[in-house]
Amino acid sequence: MKTDITGPKYWIGERFSIQHIRRFGKSSMPRPHSHPTYELYYLLSGERIYFVDGHVYTARQGQLVIIPPNELHSTASSEKAEFERILVNFLPEYICEGGASTGLPPIPGTCRIIDFSLKEQADAERLLSRMLEECKAGAAYYETSVRLLLSELLILLERCRLFNPEPPRSLHPTHAKVSEIAAFLRLHYSEPLTLEQMSRQFYISTSHLCRIFYRLTGFHFREYLQEVRVREAQKRLAGTRDKVQAIAEQTGFEHISHFNKTFKKVTGLTPLQYRKQNRSRPSP
DNA sequence: CCCGTATTCCGCCAAG
DNA sequence: GACTTGGCGGAATACG
């Protein structure tokens, strides 16, 4: 009987973690989330649907997904429920200590999926399993060793990206449509938007859109829009001196009372509390 | 795809 | 005056 394996999550301080997981059954869909770390997600086998940066991707065996810090993302199972993966998380500082130049390649900003050749897959798998081994054994200088292995992996990524900058993206038509809609929402958050309007505009039935959007992104339609709007509001609260009222209007909330409610639900803070804690412009 | 129902959203007002 | 909280009810949306 095949069983799920959830390997231990190895940590190096708060800055790096690695974990090996294998799933056979359908696992419940994790909520979409974000964190300040980079996430590298390598699929040893199987297939996963990814929602990152407003795009739906199908990640296949031998591919690596890159999730930049603080990017909302979620994963869902495709028709094949089985998959095996290695998950690496690290803070940007872990690689570029104190912002000093390390000679390491920049982590690609636009490319979310790396399509390794067979050779590169073998290399990547070797590096990842050595990271796991080092963490498990914990021998002297293992932290340095892991850092070097990660550096090698990043170089591999960058070389692969340089060689093949446009990975073939054969999008399932449904995925493409949901991606388009998500992109539209990210662009038009300031306007009043409804599910019905979107379904008309993109030629799908309302109920179908309602369901596939959730299945592929992990967000309910409304929930995603809220997330996009609140994130935009956060930027403006931190980066401008605009009044809360104005920001509410700019981000698609017609009424402040509703803006406050939603903002607090998502953020845990009232708009002004948030501004106080995250102000990025010097106060006059 | 359609339907009925449960749940959530959102504009509105009142009040601290 | 600006912000925050809370309740209400029709509309939108989620779900079986």
PDB file of C-alpha atoms (C1' of nucleotides) in Angstrom:
ATOM      1  CA  MET A   1       0.000   0.000   0.000  1.00  0.00           C
ATOM      2  CA  LYS A   2       1.436   3.329  -1.033  1.00  0.00           C
ATOM      3  CA  THR A   3       1.434   5.863   1.691  1.00  0.00           C
ATOM      4  CA  ASP A   4       2.006   9.551   1.853  1.00  0.00           C
ATOM      5  CA  ILE A   5       5.384  10.679   3.034  1.00  0.00           C
ATOM      6  CA  THR A   6       5.850  13.954   4.749  1.00  0.00           C
ATOM      7  CA  GLY A   7       9.523  14.303   5.352  1.00  0.00           C
ATOM      8  CA  PRO A   8      10.762  16.454   8.189  1.00  0.00           C
ATOM      9  CA  LYS A   9      11.187  20.109   7.471  1.00  0.00           C
ATOM     10  CA  TYR A  10      14.817  20.996   8.060  1.00  0.00           C
ATOM     11  CA  TRP A  11      15.587  24.542   9.102  1.00  0.00           C
ATOM     12  CA  ILE A  12      18.749  26.584   9.159  1.00  0.00           C
ATOM     13  CA  GLY A  13      17.866  29.455  11.412  1.00  0.00           C
ATOM     14  CA  GLU A  14      14.848  31.297  10.092  1.00  0.00           C
ATOM     15  CA  ARG A  15      16.455  31.809   6.733  1.00  0.00           C
ATOM     16  CA  PHE A  16      16.385  28.462   4.997  1.00  0.00           C
ATOM     17  CA  SER A  17      14.240  25.347   5.008  1.00  0.00           C
ATOM     18  CA  ILE A  18      13.908  22.221   2.904  1.00  0.00           C
ATOM     19  CA  GLN A  19      11.343  19.431   2.855  1.00  0.00           C
ATOM     20  CA  HIS A  20      10.606  16.312   0.871  1.00  0.00           C
ATOM     21  CA  ILE A  21       6.968  15.308   0.354  1.00  0.00           C
ATOM     22  CA  ARG A  22       5.180  12.579  -1.558  1.00  0.00           C
ATOM     23  CA  ARG A  23       1.405  12.412  -1.894  1.00  0.00           C
ATOM     24  CA  PHE A  24      -0.791   9.757  -3.416  1.00  0.00           C
ATOM     25  CA  GLY A  25      -4.322  10.562  -2.450  1.00  0.00           C
ATOM     26  CA  LYS A  26      -6.056  13.799  -3.093  1.00  0.00           C
ATOM     27  CA  SER A  27      -4.915  16.189  -0.446  1.00  0.00           C
ATOM     28  CA  SER A  28      -7.105  19.021   0.624  1.00  0.00           C
ATOM     29  CA  MET A  29      -6.247  22.198  -1.173  1.00  0.00           C
ATOM     30  CA  PRO A  30      -4.038  24.473   0.908  1.00  0.00           C
ATOM     31  CA  ARG A  31      -5.141  28.057   1.150  1.00  0.00           C
ATOM     32  CA  PRO A  32      -3.316  30.528  -1.046  1.00  0.00           C
ATOM     33  CA  HIS A  33      -0.641  32.304   0.902  1.00  0.00           C
ATOM     34  CA  SER A  34       2.557  34.322   0.709  1.00  0.00           C
ATOM     35  CA  HIS A  35       5.741  34.557   2.730  1.00  0.00           C
ATOM     36  CA  PRO A  36       8.879  36.705   2.732  1.00  0.00           C
ATOM     37  CA  THR A  37      11.004  33.808   1.463  1.00  0.00           C
ATOM     38  CA  TYR A  38      11.745  32.638  -2.021  1.00  0.00           C
ATOM     39  CA  GLU A  39      10.197  29.280  -2.682  1.00  0.00           C
ATOM     40  CA  LEU A  40      11.687  26.720  -5.056  1.00  0.00           C
ATOM     41  CA  TYR A  41       9.437  23.780  -5.722  1.00  0.00           C
ATOM     42  CA  TYR A  42      10.913  20.924  -7.689  1.00  0.00           C
ATOM     43  CA  LEU A  43       8.656  18.130  -8.930  1.00  0.00           C
ATOM     44  CA  LEU A  44      10.368  14.764  -8.801  1.00  0.00           C
ATOM     45  CA  SER A  45       7.300  13.106 -10.233  1.00  0.00           C
ATOM     46  CA  GLY A  46       3.661  13.765 -11.005  1.00  0.00           C
ATOM     47  CA  GLU A  47       1.967  16.987 -11.885  1.00  0.00           C
ATOM     48  CA  ARG A  48       0.694  20.041 -10.034  1.00  0.00           C
ATOM     49  CA  ILE A  49      -1.336  23.054 -10.958  1.00  0.00           C
ATOM     50  CA  TYR A  50       0.203  26.278  -9.790  1.00  0.00           C
ATOM     51  CA  PHE A  51      -1.255  29.714  -9.384  1.00  0.00           C
ATOM     52  CA  VAL A  52       1.512  32.303  -9.095  1.00  0.00           C
ATOM     53  CA  ASP A  53       1.615  35.947  -9.978  1.00  0.00           C
ATOM     54  CA  GLY A  54      -1.876  35.803 -11.424  1.00  0.00           C
ATOM     55  CA  HIS A  55      -1.091  32.949 -13.824  1.00  0.00           C
ATOM     56  CA  VAL A  56      -2.155  29.344 -13.825  1.00  0.00           C
ATOM     57  CA  TYR A  57       0.664  26.930 -14.669  1.00  0.00           C
ATOM     58  CA  THR A  58       0.893  23.209 -14.964  1.00  0.00           C
ATOM     59  CA  ALA A  59       4.136  22.077 -13.416  1.00  0.00           C
ATOM     60  CA  ARG A  60       5.309  18.695 -14.614  1.00  0.00           C
ATOM     61  CA  GLN A  61       7.933  16.242 -13.547  1.00  0.00           C
ATOM     62  CA  GLY A  62      11.403  17.693 -13.849  1.00  0.00           C
ATOM     63  CA  GLN A  63      10.269  21.288 -13.722  1.00  0.00           C
ATOM     64  CA  LEU A  64      10.992  23.794 -11.033  1.00  0.00           C
ATOM     65  CA  VAL A  65       8.637  26.515  -9.894  1.00  0.00           C
ATOM     66  CA  ILE A  66      10.051  29.787  -8.574  1.00  0.00           C
ATOM     67  CA  ILE A  67       7.951  31.859  -6.237  1.00  0.00           C
ATOM     68  CA  PRO A  68       9.380  35.261  -5.369  1.00  0.00           C
ATOM     69  CA  PRO A  69       9.020  36.671  -1.851  1.00  0.00           C
ATOM     70  CA  ASN A  70       5.566  37.878  -0.825  1.00  0.00           C
ATOM     71  CA  GLU A  71       3.914  36.605  -3.980  1.00  0.00           C
ATOM     72  CA  LEU A  72       0.471  35.132  -3.487  1.00  0.00           C
ATOM     73  CA  HIS A  73       0.394  31.534  -4.618  1.00  0.00           C
ATOM     74  CA  SER A  74      -1.405  28.232  -4.278  1.00  0.00           C
ATOM     75  CA  THR A  75      -1.196  24.751  -5.676  1.00  0.00           C
ATOM     76  CA  ALA A  76      -3.858  22.267  -6.665  1.00  0.00           C
ATOM     77  CA  SER A  77      -3.834  18.754  -8.012  1.00  0.00           C
ATOM     78  CA  SER A  78      -4.375  18.107 -11.695  1.00  0.00           C
ATOM     79  CA  GLU A  79      -6.135  14.972 -12.940  1.00  0.00           C
ATOM     80  CA  LYS A  80      -3.210  13.007 -11.578  1.00  0.00           C
ATOM     81  CA  ALA A  81      -3.298  13.305  -7.832  1.00  0.00           C
ATOM     82  CA  GLU A  82       0.112  11.729  -7.219  1.00  0.00           C
ATOM     83  CA  PHE A  83       3.189  13.840  -6.918  1.00  0.00           C
ATOM     84  CA  GLU A  84       6.544  13.990  -5.218  1.00  0.00           C
ATOM     85  CA  ARG A  85       8.346  17.193  -4.539  1.00  0.00           C
ATOM     86  CA  ILE A  86      11.162  18.930  -2.785  1.00  0.00           C
ATOM     87  CA  LEU A  87      10.372  22.304  -1.368  1.00  0.00           C
ATOM     88  CA  VAL A  88      13.045  24.868  -0.566  1.00  0.00           C
ATOM     89  CA  ASN A  89      12.429  28.184   1.136  1.00  0.00           C
ATOM     90  CA  PHE A  90      15.007  30.861   1.802  1.00  0.00           C
ATOM     91  CA  LEU A  91      15.134  34.550   2.576  1.00  0.00           C
ATOM     92  CA  PRO A  92      16.859  36.789   0.006  1.00  0.00           C
ATOM     93  CA  GLU A  93      19.501  37.673   2.632  1.00  0.00           C
ATOM     94  CA  TYR A  94      20.449  34.037   2.839  1.00  0.00           C
ATOM     95  CA  ILE A  95      22.032  34.317  -0.580  1.00  0.00           C
ATOM     96  CA  CYS A  96      23.226  37.901  -0.740  1.00  0.00           C
ATOM     97  CA  GLU A  97      24.540  38.579   2.721  1.00  0.00           C
ATOM     98  CA  GLY A  98      23.967  42.209   3.624  1.00  0.00           C
ATOM     99  CA  GLY A  99      23.284  43.051  -0.014  1.00  0.00           C
ATOM    100  CA  ALA A 100      26.948  42.514  -0.869  1.00  0.00           C
ATOM    101  CA  SER A 101      27.661  41.193  -4.321  1.00  0.00           C
ATOM    102  CA  THR A 102      28.231  37.468  -4.280  1.00  0.00           C
ATOM    103  CA  GLY A 103      28.801  36.834  -7.947  1.00  0.00           C
ATOM    104  CA  LEU A 104      25.628  34.798  -7.929  1.00  0.00           C
ATOM    105  CA  PRO A 105      23.144  35.268 -10.734  1.00  0.00           C
ATOM    106  CA  PRO A 106      20.031  37.280  -9.988  1.00  0.00           C
ATOM    107  CA  ILE A 107      17.030  35.122  -9.322  1.00  0.00           C
ATOM    108  CA  PRO A 108      14.888  35.383 -12.415  1.00  0.00           C
ATOM    109  CA  GLY A 109      12.065  37.820 -11.827  1.00  0.00           C
ATOM    110  CA  THR A 110       9.690  37.003 -14.622  1.00  0.00           C
ATOM    111  CA  CYS A 111      10.251  33.332 -15.238  1.00  0.00           C
ATOM    112  CA  ARG A 112       8.147  31.266 -12.854  1.00  0.00           C
ATOM    113  CA  ILE A 113       8.777  27.808 -14.250  1.00  0.00           C
ATOM    114  CA  ILE A 114      12.104  26.360 -15.252  1.00  0.00           C
ATOM    115  CA  ASP A 115      12.010  23.564 -17.766  1.00  0.00           C
ATOM    116  CA  PHE A 116      15.094  21.478 -17.127  1.00  0.00           C
ATOM    117  CA  SER A 117      16.648  19.198 -19.701  1.00  0.00           C
ATOM    118  CA  LEU A 118      17.203  15.611 -18.599  1.00  0.00           C
ATOM    119  CA  LYS A 119      20.799  16.374 -17.780  1.00  0.00           C
ATOM    120  CA  GLU A 120      19.851  19.425 -15.763  1.00  0.00           C
ATOM    121  CA  GLN A 121      17.149  17.471 -13.969  1.00  0.00           C
ATOM    122  CA  ALA A 122      19.750  14.987 -12.837  1.00  0.00           C
ATOM    123  CA  ASP A 123      21.975  17.834 -11.664  1.00  0.00           C
ATOM    124  CA  ALA A 124      19.160  19.561  -9.839  1.00  0.00           C
ATOM    125  CA  GLU A 125      18.033  16.365  -8.164  1.00  0.00           C
ATOM    126  CA  ARG A 126      21.554  15.619  -7.079  1.00  0.00           C
ATOM    127  CA  LEU A 127      21.944  19.089  -5.552  1.00  0.00           C
ATOM    128  CA  LEU A 128      18.605  18.915  -3.784  1.00  0.00           C
ATOM    129  CA  SER A 129      19.135  15.470  -2.345  1.00  0.00           C
ATOM    130  CA  ARG A 130      22.560  16.508  -1.129  1.00  0.00           C
ATOM    131  CA  MET A 131      20.985  19.488   0.617  1.00  0.00           C
ATOM    132  CA  LEU A 132      18.587  17.117   2.324  1.00  0.00           C
ATOM    133  CA  GLU A 133      21.404  14.772   3.281  1.00  0.00           C
ATOM    134  CA  GLU A 134      23.499  17.582   4.696  1.00  0.00           C
ATOM    135  CA  CYS A 135      20.594  18.839   6.762  1.00  0.00           C
ATOM    136  CA  LYS A 136      19.751  15.372   7.978  1.00  0.00           C
ATOM    137  CA  ALA A 137      23.313  14.524   8.972  1.00  0.00           C
ATOM    138  CA  GLY A 138      24.098  17.928  10.392  1.00  0.00           C
ATOM    139  CA  ALA A 139      27.840  17.307  10.278  1.00  0.00           C
ATOM    140  CA  ALA A 140      30.353  20.074  10.874  1.00  0.00           C
ATOM    141  CA  TYR A 141      30.019  22.982   8.448  1.00  0.00           C
ATOM    142  CA  TYR A 142      26.795  21.621   7.000  1.00  0.00           C
ATOM    143  CA  GLU A 143      25.284  25.095   6.943  1.00  0.00           C
ATOM    144  CA  THR A 144      28.060  26.323   4.688  1.00  0.00           C
ATOM    145  CA  SER A 145      27.719  23.245   2.562  1.00  0.00           C
ATOM    146  CA  VAL A 146      23.985  23.795   2.097  1.00  0.00           C
ATOM    147  CA  ARG A 147      24.558  27.376   1.156  1.00  0.00           C
ATOM    148  CA  LEU A 148      27.040  26.321  -1.503  1.00  0.00           C
ATOM    149  CA  LEU A 149      24.676  23.705  -2.862  1.00  0.00           C
ATOM    150  CA  LEU A 150      21.913  26.277  -3.084  1.00  0.00           C
ATOM    151  CA  SER A 151      24.286  28.616  -4.906  1.00  0.00           C
ATOM    152  CA  GLU A 152      25.011  25.891  -7.409  1.00  0.00           C
ATOM    153  CA  LEU A 153      21.322  25.298  -7.920  1.00  0.00           C
ATOM    154  CA  LEU A 154      20.759  28.988  -8.585  1.00  0.00           C
ATOM    155  CA  ILE A 155      23.535  29.003 -11.149  1.00  0.00           C
ATOM    156  CA  LEU A 156      21.942  26.002 -12.803  1.00  0.00           C
ATOM    157  CA  LEU A 157      18.643  27.874 -12.925  1.00  0.00           C
ATOM    158  CA  GLU A 158      20.172  30.932 -14.464  1.00  0.00           C
ATOM    159  CA  ARG A 159      22.114  28.993 -17.094  1.00  0.00           C
ATOM    160  CA  CYS A 160      18.988  27.113 -18.016  1.00  0.00           C
ATOM    161  CA  ARG A 161      17.041  30.346 -18.269  1.00  0.00           C
ATOM    162  CA  LEU A 162      19.712  31.998 -20.418  1.00  0.00           C
ATOM    163  CA  PHE A 163      19.846  29.059 -22.736  1.00  0.00           C
ATOM    164  CA  ASN A 164      16.102  28.741 -23.044  1.00  0.00           C
ATOM    165  CA  PRO A 165      14.516  32.013 -21.954  1.00  0.00           C
ATOM    166  CA  GLU A 166      11.033  31.242 -23.279  1.00  0.00           C
ATOM    167  CA  PRO A 167       9.911  27.890 -21.933  1.00  0.00           C
ATOM    168  CA  PRO A 168       7.245  26.330 -24.128  1.00  0.00           C
ATOM    169  CA  ARG A 169       3.992  27.119 -22.388  1.00  0.00           C
ATOM    170  CA  SER A 170       1.273  24.873 -23.693  1.00  0.00           C
ATOM    171  CA  LEU A 171      -1.539  26.232 -21.616  1.00  0.00           C
ATOM    172  CA  HIS A 172      -4.700  24.290 -21.139  1.00  0.00           C
ATOM    173  CA  PRO A 173      -7.405  26.597 -22.562  1.00  0.00           C
ATOM    174  CA  THR A 174      -9.207  26.736 -19.224  1.00  0.00           C
ATOM    175  CA  HIS A 175      -5.983  27.696 -17.491  1.00  0.00           C
ATOM    176  CA  ALA A 176      -5.363  30.377 -20.054  1.00  0.00           C
ATOM    177  CA  LYS A 177      -8.816  31.811 -19.528  1.00  0.00           C
ATOM    178  CA  VAL A 178      -8.512  31.918 -15.761  1.00  0.00           C
ATOM    179  CA  SER A 179      -5.078  33.513 -16.121  1.00  0.00           C
ATOM    180  CA  GLU A 180      -6.541  36.144 -18.410  1.00  0.00           C
ATOM    181  CA  ILE A 181      -9.294  36.884 -15.956  1.00  0.00           C
ATOM    182  CA  ALA A 182      -6.877  37.117 -13.038  1.00  0.00           C
ATOM    183  CA  ALA A 183      -4.736  39.494 -15.093  1.00  0.00           C
ATOM    184  CA  PHE A 184      -7.794  41.565 -15.863  1.00  0.00           C
ATOM    185  CA  LEU A 185      -8.669  41.806 -12.185  1.00  0.00           C
ATOM    186  CA  ARG A 186      -5.151  42.890 -11.287  1.00  0.00           C
ATOM    187  CA  LEU A 187      -5.404  45.644 -13.842  1.00  0.00           C
ATOM    188  CA  HIS A 188      -8.958  46.851 -13.250  1.00  0.00           C
ATOM    189  CA  TYR A 189      -9.301  46.481  -9.479  1.00  0.00           C
ATOM    190  CA  SER A 190     -10.338  50.102  -9.172  1.00  0.00           C
ATOM    191  CA  GLU A 191     -13.537  49.528 -11.130  1.00  0.00           C
ATOM    192  CA  PRO A 192     -16.651  47.816  -9.897  1.00  0.00           C
ATOM    193  CA  LEU A 193     -16.353  44.203 -11.048  1.00  0.00           C
ATOM    194  CA  THR A 194     -18.694  41.259 -10.790  1.00  0.00           C
ATOM    195  CA  LEU A 195     -18.490  37.593 -11.577  1.00  0.00           C
ATOM    196  CA  GLU A 196     -21.353  37.945 -13.999  1.00  0.00           C
ATOM    197  CA  GLN A 197     -19.702  40.775 -15.878  1.00  0.00           C
ATOM    198  CA  MET A 198     -16.469  38.795 -16.167  1.00  0.00           C
ATOM    199  CA  SER A 199     -18.222  35.700 -17.368  1.00  0.00           C
ATOM    200  CA  ARG A 200     -19.975  37.686 -20.067  1.00  0.00           C
ATOM    201  CA  GLN A 201     -16.763  39.392 -21.088  1.00  0.00           C
ATOM    202  CA  PHE A 202     -14.829  36.139 -21.289  1.00  0.00           C
ATOM    203  CA  TYR A 203     -17.588  33.947 -22.678  1.00  0.00           C
ATOM    204  CA  ILE A 204     -18.067  31.414 -19.887  1.00  0.00           C
ATOM    205  CA  SER A 205     -21.086  30.650 -17.793  1.00  0.00           C
ATOM    206  CA  THR A 206     -21.145  32.370 -14.444  1.00  0.00           C
ATOM    207  CA  SER A 207     -21.368  29.192 -12.420  1.00  0.00           C
ATOM    208  CA  HIS A 208     -18.601  27.516 -14.380  1.00  0.00           C
ATOM    209  CA  LEU A 209     -16.304  30.472 -13.897  1.00  0.00           C
ATOM    210  CA  CYS A 210     -17.168  30.534 -10.224  1.00  0.00           C
ATOM    211  CA  ARG A 211     -16.065  26.925  -9.834  1.00  0.00           C
ATOM    212  CA  ILE A 212     -13.014  26.740 -12.074  1.00  0.00           C
ATOM    213  CA  PHE A 213     -11.622  29.935 -10.675  1.00  0.00           C
ATOM    214  CA  TYR A 214     -11.615  28.419  -7.235  1.00  0.00           C
ATOM    215  CA  ARG A 215     -10.346  25.060  -8.372  1.00  0.00           C
ATOM    216  CA  LEU A 216      -7.382  26.501 -10.245  1.00  0.00           C
ATOM    217  CA  THR A 217      -6.391  29.424  -8.076  1.00  0.00           C
ATOM    218  CA  GLY A 218      -7.424  28.391  -4.590  1.00  0.00           C
ATOM    219  CA  PHE A 219      -9.256  31.721  -4.310  1.00  0.00           C
ATOM    220  CA  HIS A 220     -12.931  32.319  -4.561  1.00  0.00           C
ATOM    221  CA  PHE A 221     -13.496  34.948  -7.207  1.00  0.00           C
ATOM    222  CA  ARG A 222     -14.525  37.552  -4.662  1.00  0.00           C
ATOM    223  CA  GLU A 223     -11.737  36.615  -2.328  1.00  0.00           C
ATOM    224  CA  TYR A 224      -9.067  37.118  -4.977  1.00  0.00           C
ATOM    225  CA  LEU A 225     -10.422  40.509  -5.930  1.00  0.00           C
ATOM    226  CA  GLN A 226     -10.397  41.478  -2.274  1.00  0.00           C
ATOM    227  CA  GLU A 227      -6.823  40.329  -1.939  1.00  0.00           C
ATOM    228  CA  VAL A 228      -5.699  42.331  -4.971  1.00  0.00           C
ATOM    229  CA  ARG A 229      -7.527  45.431  -3.776  1.00  0.00           C
ATOM    230  CA  VAL A 230      -6.230  45.268  -0.228  1.00  0.00           C
ATOM    231  CA  ARG A 231      -2.666  44.728  -1.418  1.00  0.00           C
ATOM    232  CA  GLU A 232      -2.969  47.784  -3.614  1.00  0.00           C
ATOM    233  CA  ALA A 233      -4.387  49.750  -0.702  1.00  0.00           C
ATOM    234  CA  GLN A 234      -1.465  48.633   1.453  1.00  0.00           C
ATOM    235  CA  LYS A 235       0.989  49.974  -1.113  1.00  0.00           C
ATOM    236  CA  ARG A 236      -0.754  53.308  -1.160  1.00  0.00           C
ATOM    237  CA  LEU A 237      -1.047  53.576   2.587  1.00  0.00           C
ATOM    238  CA  ALA A 238       2.659  52.942   2.959  1.00  0.00           C
ATOM    239  CA  GLY A 239       3.856  54.927  -0.024  1.00  0.00           C
ATOM    240  CA  THR A 240       1.594  57.980  -0.190  1.00  0.00           C
ATOM    241  CA  ARG A 241      -0.028  60.457   2.153  1.00  0.00           C
ATOM    242  CA  ASP A 242      -3.434  60.099   0.540  1.00  0.00           C
ATOM    243  CA  LYS A 243      -6.428  60.006   2.824  1.00  0.00           C
ATOM    244  CA  VAL A 244      -7.949  56.675   3.658  1.00  0.00           C
ATOM    245  CA  GLN A 245     -11.146  57.779   1.968  1.00  0.00           C
ATOM    246  CA  ALA A 246      -9.273  58.469  -1.273  1.00  0.00           C
ATOM    247  CA  ILE A 247      -7.377  55.201  -1.154  1.00  0.00           C
ATOM    248  CA  ALA A 248     -10.580  53.293  -0.608  1.00  0.00           C
ATOM    249  CA  GLU A 249     -12.032  54.835  -3.753  1.00  0.00           C
ATOM    250  CA  GLN A 250      -8.853  54.277  -5.788  1.00  0.00           C
ATOM    251  CA  THR A 251      -8.844  50.604  -4.936  1.00  0.00           C
ATOM    252  CA  GLY A 252     -12.410  49.853  -5.854  1.00  0.00           C
ATOM    253  CA  PHE A 253     -14.247  50.247  -2.558  1.00  0.00           C
ATOM    254  CA  GLU A 254     -17.213  52.501  -2.882  1.00  0.00           C
ATOM    255  CA  HIS A 255     -17.688  52.941   0.813  1.00  0.00           C
ATOM    256  CA  ILE A 256     -15.083  53.482   3.511  1.00  0.00           C
ATOM    257  CA  SER A 257     -16.956  51.516   6.090  1.00  0.00           C
ATOM    258  CA  HIS A 258     -16.758  48.509   3.868  1.00  0.00           C
ATOM    259  CA  PHE A 259     -13.126  49.240   3.041  1.00  0.00           C
ATOM    260  CA  ASN A 260     -12.238  49.329   6.722  1.00  0.00           C
ATOM    261  CA  LYS A 261     -14.014  46.081   7.391  1.00  0.00           C
ATOM    262  CA  THR A 262     -12.361  44.288   4.490  1.00  0.00           C
ATOM    263  CA  PHE A 263      -8.931  45.749   5.128  1.00  0.00           C
ATOM    264  CA  LYS A 264      -8.984  44.656   8.726  1.00  0.00           C
ATOM    265  CA  LYS A 265     -10.253  41.210   7.852  1.00  0.00           C
ATOM    266  CA  VAL A 266      -7.361  40.614   5.454  1.00  0.00           C
ATOM    267  CA  THR A 267      -4.628  42.497   7.259  1.00  0.00           C
ATOM    268  CA  GLY A 268      -5.561  42.346  10.898  1.00  0.00           C
ATOM    269  CA  LEU A 269      -4.965  46.098  11.147  1.00  0.00           C
ATOM    270  CA  THR A 270      -7.020  49.199  10.494  1.00  0.00           C
ATOM    271  CA  PRO A 271      -5.761  51.300   7.569  1.00  0.00           C
ATOM    272  CA  LEU A 272      -4.111  53.911   9.773  1.00  0.00           C
ATOM    273  CA  GLN A 273      -2.511  51.358  12.023  1.00  0.00           C
ATOM    274  CA  TYR A 274      -1.068  49.797   8.912  1.00  0.00           C
ATOM    275  CA  ARG A 275       0.222  53.124   7.646  1.00  0.00           C
ATOM    276  CA  LYS A 276       1.848  53.861  10.968  1.00  0.00           C
ATOM    277  CA  GLN A 277       3.727  50.568  10.962  1.00  0.00           C
ATOM    278  CA  ASN A 278       4.713  50.467   7.310  1.00  0.00           C
ATOM    279  CA  ARG A 279       5.241  54.058   6.236  1.00  0.00           C
ATOM    280  CA  SER A 280       7.963  54.052   3.577  1.00  0.00           C
ATOM    281  CA  ARG A 281       8.085  57.788   2.882  1.00  0.00           C
ATOM    282  CA  PRO A 282       9.561  60.106   5.501  1.00  0.00           C
ATOM    283  CA  SER A 283       6.850  62.106   7.188  1.00  0.00           C
ATOM    284  CA  PRO A 284       7.125  65.835   6.495  1.00  0.00           C
TER     285      PRO A 284
ATOM    286  C1'  DC B   1     -26.137  23.195 -17.156  1.00  0.00           C
ATOM    287  C1'  DC B   2     -29.862  24.251 -14.117  1.00  0.00           C
ATOM    288  C1'  DC B   3     -31.942  24.908  -9.594  1.00  0.00           C
ATOM    289  C1'  DG B   4     -32.772  25.964  -4.767  1.00  0.00           C
ATOM    290  C1'  DT B   5     -30.640  27.333  -0.781  1.00  0.00           C
ATOM    291  C1'  DA B   6     -26.994  28.809   2.346  1.00  0.00           C
ATOM    292  C1'  DT B   7     -23.556  32.123   2.839  1.00  0.00           C
ATOM    293  C1'  DT B   8     -21.102  36.225   1.943  1.00  0.00           C
ATOM    294  C1'  DC B   9     -20.692  40.713   0.025  1.00  0.00           C
ATOM    295  C1'  DC B  10     -21.389  45.573  -0.118  1.00  0.00           C
ATOM    296  C1'  DG B  11     -23.706  50.012  -0.001  1.00  0.00           C
ATOM    297  C1'  DC B  12     -25.932  52.427   3.412  1.00  0.00           C
ATOM    298  C1'  DC B  13     -26.873  54.614   7.909  1.00  0.00           C
ATOM    299  C1'  DA B  14     -25.858  55.538  12.863  1.00  0.00           C
ATOM    300  C1'  DA B  15     -22.849  56.200  16.361  1.00  0.00           C
ATOM    301  C1'  DG B  16     -18.337  56.367  19.025  1.00  0.00           C
TER     302       DG B  16
ATOM    303  C1'  DG C   1     -13.365  66.371  10.114  1.00  0.00           C
ATOM    304  C1'  DA C   2     -11.138  61.920   9.562  1.00  0.00           C
ATOM    305  C1'  DC C   3     -11.307  57.363  10.915  1.00  0.00           C
ATOM    306  C1'  DT C   4     -13.435  53.180  12.912  1.00  0.00           C
ATOM    307  C1'  DT C   5     -17.007  49.974  14.220  1.00  0.00           C
ATOM    308  C1'  DG C   6     -21.434  47.810  13.912  1.00  0.00           C
ATOM    309  C1'  DG C   7     -26.040  46.496  12.171  1.00  0.00           C
ATOM    310  C1'  DC C   8     -29.289  45.979   8.251  1.00  0.00           C
ATOM    311  C1'  DG C   9     -31.201  44.120   3.854  1.00  0.00           C
ATOM    312  C1'  DG C  10     -31.094  43.298  -0.982  1.00  0.00           C
ATOM    313  C1'  DA C  11     -27.848  41.452  -4.255  1.00  0.00           C
ATOM    314  C1'  DA C  12     -24.133  38.556  -5.549  1.00  0.00           C
ATOM    315  C1'  DT C  13     -21.942  34.397  -5.097  1.00  0.00           C
ATOM    316  C1'  DA C  14     -20.857  29.657  -3.352  1.00  0.00           C
ATOM    317  C1'  DC C  15     -22.407  24.919  -2.964  1.00  0.00           C
ATOM    318  C1'  DG C  16     -24.914  20.607  -3.081  1.00  0.00           C
TER     319       DG C  16
END
